CSV table of C-alpha atoms in Angstrom, one decimal:
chain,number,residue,atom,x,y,z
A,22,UNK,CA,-11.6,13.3,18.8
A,23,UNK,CA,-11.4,9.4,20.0
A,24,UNK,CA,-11.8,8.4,23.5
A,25,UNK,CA,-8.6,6.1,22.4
A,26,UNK,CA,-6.7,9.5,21.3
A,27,UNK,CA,-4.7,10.1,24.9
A,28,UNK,CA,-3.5,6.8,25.6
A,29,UNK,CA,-1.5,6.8,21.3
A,30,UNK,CA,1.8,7.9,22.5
A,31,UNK,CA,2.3,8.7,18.4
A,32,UNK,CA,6.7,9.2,18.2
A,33,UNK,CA,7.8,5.9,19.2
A,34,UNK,CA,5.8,4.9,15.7
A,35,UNK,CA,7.4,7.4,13.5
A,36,UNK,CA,10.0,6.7,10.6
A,37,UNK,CA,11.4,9.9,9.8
A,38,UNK,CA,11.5,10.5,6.1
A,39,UNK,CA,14.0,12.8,5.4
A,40,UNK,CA,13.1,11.6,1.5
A,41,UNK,CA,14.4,14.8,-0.3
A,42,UNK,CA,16.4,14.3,-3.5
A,43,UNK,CA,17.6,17.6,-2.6
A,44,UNK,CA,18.2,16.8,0.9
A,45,UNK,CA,21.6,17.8,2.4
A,46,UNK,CA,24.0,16.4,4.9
A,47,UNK,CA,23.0,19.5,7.0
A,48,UNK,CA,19.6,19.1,6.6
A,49,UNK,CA,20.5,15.2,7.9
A,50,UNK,CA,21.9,16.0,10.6
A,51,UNK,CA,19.0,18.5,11.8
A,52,UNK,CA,16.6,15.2,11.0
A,53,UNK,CA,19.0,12.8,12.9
A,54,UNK,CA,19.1,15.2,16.2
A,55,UNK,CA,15.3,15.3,16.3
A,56,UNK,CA,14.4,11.9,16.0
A,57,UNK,CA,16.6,11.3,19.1
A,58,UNK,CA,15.2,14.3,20.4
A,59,UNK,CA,11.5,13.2,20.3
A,60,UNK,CA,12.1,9.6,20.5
A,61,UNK,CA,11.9,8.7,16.6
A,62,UNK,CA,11.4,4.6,15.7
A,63,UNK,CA,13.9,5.2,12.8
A,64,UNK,CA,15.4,7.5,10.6
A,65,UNK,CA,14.7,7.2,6.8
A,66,UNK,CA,17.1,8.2,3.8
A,67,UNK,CA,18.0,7.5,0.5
A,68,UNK,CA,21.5,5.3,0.6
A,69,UNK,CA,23.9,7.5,-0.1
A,70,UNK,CA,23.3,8.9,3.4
A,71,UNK,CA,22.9,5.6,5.4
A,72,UNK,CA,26.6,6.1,6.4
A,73,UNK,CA,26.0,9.3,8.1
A,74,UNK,CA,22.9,8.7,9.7
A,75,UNK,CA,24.3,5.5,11.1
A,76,UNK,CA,27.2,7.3,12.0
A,77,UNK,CA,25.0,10.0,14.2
A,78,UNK,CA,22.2,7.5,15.6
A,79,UNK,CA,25.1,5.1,17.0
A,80,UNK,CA,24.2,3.9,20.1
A,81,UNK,CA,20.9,6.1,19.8
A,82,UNK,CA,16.8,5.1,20.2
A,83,UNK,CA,16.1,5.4,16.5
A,84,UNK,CA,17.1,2.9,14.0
A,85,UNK,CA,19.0,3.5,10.5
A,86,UNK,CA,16.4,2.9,7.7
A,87,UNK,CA,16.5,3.1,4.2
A,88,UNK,CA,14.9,2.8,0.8
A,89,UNK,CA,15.6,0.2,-2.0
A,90,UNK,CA,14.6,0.3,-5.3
A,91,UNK,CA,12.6,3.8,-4.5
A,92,UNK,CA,10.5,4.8,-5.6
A,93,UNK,CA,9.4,2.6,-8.7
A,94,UNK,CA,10.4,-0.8,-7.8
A,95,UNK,CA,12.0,-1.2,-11.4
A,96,UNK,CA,15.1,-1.9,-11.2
A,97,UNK,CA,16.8,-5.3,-11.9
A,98,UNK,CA,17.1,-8.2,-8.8
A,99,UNK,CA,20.7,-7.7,-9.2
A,100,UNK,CA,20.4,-4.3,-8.4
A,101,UNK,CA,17.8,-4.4,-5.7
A,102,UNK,CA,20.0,-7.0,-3.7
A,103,UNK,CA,23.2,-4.9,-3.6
A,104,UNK,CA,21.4,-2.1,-2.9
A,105,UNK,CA,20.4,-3.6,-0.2
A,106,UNK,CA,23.2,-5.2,1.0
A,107,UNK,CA,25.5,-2.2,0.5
A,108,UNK,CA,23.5,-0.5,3.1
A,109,UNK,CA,23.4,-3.2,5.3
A,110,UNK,CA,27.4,-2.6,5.2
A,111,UNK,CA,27.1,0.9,5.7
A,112,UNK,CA,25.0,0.5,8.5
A,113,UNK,CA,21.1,-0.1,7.9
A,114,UNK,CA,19.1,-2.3,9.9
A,115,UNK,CA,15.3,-1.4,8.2
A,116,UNK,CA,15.3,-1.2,4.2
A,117,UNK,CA,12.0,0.1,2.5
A,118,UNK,CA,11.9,-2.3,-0.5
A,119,UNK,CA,9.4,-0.8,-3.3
A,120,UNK,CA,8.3,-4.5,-4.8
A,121,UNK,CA,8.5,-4.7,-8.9
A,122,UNK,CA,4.7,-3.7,-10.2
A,123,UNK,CA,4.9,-4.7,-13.6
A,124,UNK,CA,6.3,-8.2,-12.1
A,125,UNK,CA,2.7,-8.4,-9.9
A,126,UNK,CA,0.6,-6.8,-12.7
A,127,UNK,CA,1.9,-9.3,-15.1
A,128,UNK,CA,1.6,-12.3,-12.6
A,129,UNK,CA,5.4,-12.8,-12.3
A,130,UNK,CA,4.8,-13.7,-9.0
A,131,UNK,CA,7.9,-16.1,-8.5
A,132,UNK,CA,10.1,-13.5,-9.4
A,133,UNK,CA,8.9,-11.5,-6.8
A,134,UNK,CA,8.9,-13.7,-4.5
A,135,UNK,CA,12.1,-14.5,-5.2
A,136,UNK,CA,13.6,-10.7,-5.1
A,137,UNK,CA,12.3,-9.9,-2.2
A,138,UNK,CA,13.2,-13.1,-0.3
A,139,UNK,CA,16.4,-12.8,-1.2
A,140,UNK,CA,16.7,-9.5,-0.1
A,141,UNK,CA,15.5,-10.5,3.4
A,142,UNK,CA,17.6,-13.8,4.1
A,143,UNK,CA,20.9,-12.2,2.7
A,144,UNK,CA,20.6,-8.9,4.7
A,145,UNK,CA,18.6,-10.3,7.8
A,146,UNK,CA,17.8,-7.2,8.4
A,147,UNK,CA,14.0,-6.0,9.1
A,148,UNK,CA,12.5,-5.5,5.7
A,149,UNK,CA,9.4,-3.5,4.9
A,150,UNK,CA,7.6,-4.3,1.2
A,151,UNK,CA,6.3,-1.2,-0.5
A,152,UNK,CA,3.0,-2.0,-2.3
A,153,UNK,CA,2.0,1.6,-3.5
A,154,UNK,CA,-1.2,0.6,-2.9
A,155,UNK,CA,-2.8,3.5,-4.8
A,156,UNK,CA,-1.5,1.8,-8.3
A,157,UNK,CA,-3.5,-1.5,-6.9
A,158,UNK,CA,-6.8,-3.1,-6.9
A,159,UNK,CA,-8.0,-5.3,-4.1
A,160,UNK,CA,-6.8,-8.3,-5.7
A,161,UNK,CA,-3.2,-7.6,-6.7
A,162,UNK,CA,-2.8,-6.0,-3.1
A,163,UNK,CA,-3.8,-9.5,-1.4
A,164,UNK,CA,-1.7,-11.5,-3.5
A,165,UNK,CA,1.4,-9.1,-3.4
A,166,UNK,CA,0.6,-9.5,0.5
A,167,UNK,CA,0.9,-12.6,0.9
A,168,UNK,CA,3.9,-13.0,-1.5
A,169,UNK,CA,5.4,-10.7,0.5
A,170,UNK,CA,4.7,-12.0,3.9
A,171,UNK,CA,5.5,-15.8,2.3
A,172,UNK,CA,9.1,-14.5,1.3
A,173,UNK,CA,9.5,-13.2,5.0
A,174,UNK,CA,9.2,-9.5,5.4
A,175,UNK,CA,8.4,-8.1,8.7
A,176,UNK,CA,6.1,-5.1,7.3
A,177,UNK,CA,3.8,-4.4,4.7
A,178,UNK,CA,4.2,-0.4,3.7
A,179,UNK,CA,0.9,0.9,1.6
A,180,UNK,CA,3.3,3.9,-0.2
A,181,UNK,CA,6.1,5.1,-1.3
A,182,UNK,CA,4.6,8.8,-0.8
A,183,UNK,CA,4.8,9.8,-4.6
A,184,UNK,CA,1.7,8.0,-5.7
A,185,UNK,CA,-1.1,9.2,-3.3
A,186,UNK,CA,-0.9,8.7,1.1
A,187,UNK,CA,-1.9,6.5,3.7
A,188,UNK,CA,-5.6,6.0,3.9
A,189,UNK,CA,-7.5,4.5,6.7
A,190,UNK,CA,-9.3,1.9,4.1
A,191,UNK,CA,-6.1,0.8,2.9
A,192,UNK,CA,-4.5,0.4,6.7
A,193,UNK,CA,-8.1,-1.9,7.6
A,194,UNK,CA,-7.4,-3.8,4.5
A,195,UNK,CA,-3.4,-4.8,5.2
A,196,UNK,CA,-4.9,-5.4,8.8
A,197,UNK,CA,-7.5,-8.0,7.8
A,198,UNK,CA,-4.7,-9.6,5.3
A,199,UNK,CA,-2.1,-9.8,7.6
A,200,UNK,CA,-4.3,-11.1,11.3
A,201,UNK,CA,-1.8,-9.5,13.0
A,202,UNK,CA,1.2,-11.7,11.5
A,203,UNK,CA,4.0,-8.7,10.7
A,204,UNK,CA,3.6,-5.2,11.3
A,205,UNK,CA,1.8,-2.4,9.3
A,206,UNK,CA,3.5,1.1,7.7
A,207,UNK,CA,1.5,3.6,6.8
A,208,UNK,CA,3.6,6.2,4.9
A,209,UNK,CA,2.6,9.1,2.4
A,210,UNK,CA,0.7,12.5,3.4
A,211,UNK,CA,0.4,12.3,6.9
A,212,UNK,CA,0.7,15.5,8.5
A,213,UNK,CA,-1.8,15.9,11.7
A,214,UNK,CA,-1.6,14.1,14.9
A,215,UNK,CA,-5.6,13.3,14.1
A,216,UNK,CA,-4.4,11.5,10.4
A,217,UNK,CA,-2.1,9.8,12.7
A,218,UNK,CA,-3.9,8.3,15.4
A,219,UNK,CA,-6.7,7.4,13.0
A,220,UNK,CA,-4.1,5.6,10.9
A,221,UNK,CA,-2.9,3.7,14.4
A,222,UNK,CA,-6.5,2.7,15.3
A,223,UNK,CA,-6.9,1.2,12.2
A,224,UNK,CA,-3.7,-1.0,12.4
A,225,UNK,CA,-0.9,1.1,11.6
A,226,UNK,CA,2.4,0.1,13.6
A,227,UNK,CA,4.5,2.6,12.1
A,228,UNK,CA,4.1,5.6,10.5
A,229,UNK,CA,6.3,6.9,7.5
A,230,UNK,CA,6.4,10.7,7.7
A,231,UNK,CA,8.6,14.0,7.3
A,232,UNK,CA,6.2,15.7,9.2
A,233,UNK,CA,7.0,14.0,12.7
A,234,UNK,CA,7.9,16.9,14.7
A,235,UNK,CA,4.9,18.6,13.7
A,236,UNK,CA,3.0,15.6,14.2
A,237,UNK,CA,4.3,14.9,17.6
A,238,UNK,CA,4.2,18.2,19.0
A,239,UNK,CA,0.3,19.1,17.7
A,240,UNK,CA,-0.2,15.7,19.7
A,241,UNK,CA,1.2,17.6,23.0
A,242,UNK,CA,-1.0,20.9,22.6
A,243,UNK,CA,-4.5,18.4,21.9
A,244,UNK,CA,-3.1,16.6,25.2
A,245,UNK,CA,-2.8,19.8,27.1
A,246,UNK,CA,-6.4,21.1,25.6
A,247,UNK,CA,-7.7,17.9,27.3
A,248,UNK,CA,-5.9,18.1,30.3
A,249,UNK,CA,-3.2,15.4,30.0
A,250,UNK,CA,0.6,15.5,30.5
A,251,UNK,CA,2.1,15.3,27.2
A,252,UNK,CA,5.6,15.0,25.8
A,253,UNK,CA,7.3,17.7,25.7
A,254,UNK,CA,10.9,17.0,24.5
């Protein structure tokens, strides 16, 4: 255990995937009630329950968040930016954009730049590029960073969850790209309040996760075990 570990208060960092493609309205509702319970940054779903979630967060802590293109990234411009824009009408104000691989891999960089930029200025909503890092070496993730960042998003996500987690390499590596420009998600197999916090010390501003509750409340019983006051919602 860090020194650093008490003073991480981890749920105000937490998207809460609720990711399921068998996920029901129930089961959105349950995710909904306890990200406000425990303080959630945002709620995460597929688009077809942005509505919803919108609906039940209004006024709430946590923000509406989606995902675009998810979870390969392969789908046309076109259909990326109504995507995006349709849950922007519906309520959204994060959207998860998985970026095109095959575009990066085959150097289309201006397309990609292109996508995602407009994506960002037409929604002006906060948008978070999914690299998928895993799929990546170290020189297609620096130069779909800085693509990226150029064409305005606020955060760089390492995964979409389907192709391998969060590591702490990969969080070091976004950090030393980014010098603290635009905020860090790390998302994909985090399930322990200690992945969590070692995820945060290495630069991680939000965390992507269905495992939040979990997360937040073995946080609470490693605070009382060392003697501090921890949440307890």
């Amino acid at each position: 255990m860090t020194a650093d570990y008490p003073d991480i208060d981890l749920a105000p960092l937490i998207d809460h995937a609720l990711l399921s493609p068998m996920a029901t309205p129930e089961q959105i509702e349950k995710g909904c009630d306890e990200a406000v319970r425990f303080g959630f940054a945002a709620v995460c779903v597929y688009p077809v329950y942005v509505r919803q979630v919108a609906m039940l967060l209004q006024g709430k802590v946590p923000k509406v968040c989606t995902v675009i293109g998810f979870p390969s990234g392969a789908s046309t411009a076109a259909v990326k930016l109504y995507e995006a824009q349709e849950a922007v009408d519906l309520g959204a104000t994060e959207l998860d954009v998985m970026i095109n691989l095959g575009w990066l891999k085959t150097g289309q960089v201006n397309e990609l730049h292109q996508e995602i930029a407009e994506i960002c200025d037409s929604t002006g909503q906060l948008v978070k590029a999914i690299l998928e890092m895993s799929r990546l070496n170290e020189a297609e993730i620096r130069l779909a960073a800085e693509v990226c960042m150029d064409a305005g998003v606020a955060f760089l996500k390492t995964s979409t969850g389907w192709a391998g987690g969060a590591t702490v390499p990969e969080v070091r590596l976004l950090k030393e790209i980014t010098k603290n420009r635009l905020g860090i998600k790390a998302s994909g197999g985090i399930r322990t309040a200690e992945q969590a916090i070692e995820l945060v010390l290495a630069g991680a501003s939000r965390l992507g996760t269905s495992h939040g509750v979990e997360i937040v409340r073995q946080r609470d019983n490693l605070d009382k075990d060392l003697g501090i006051a921890g949440l307890q919602p």
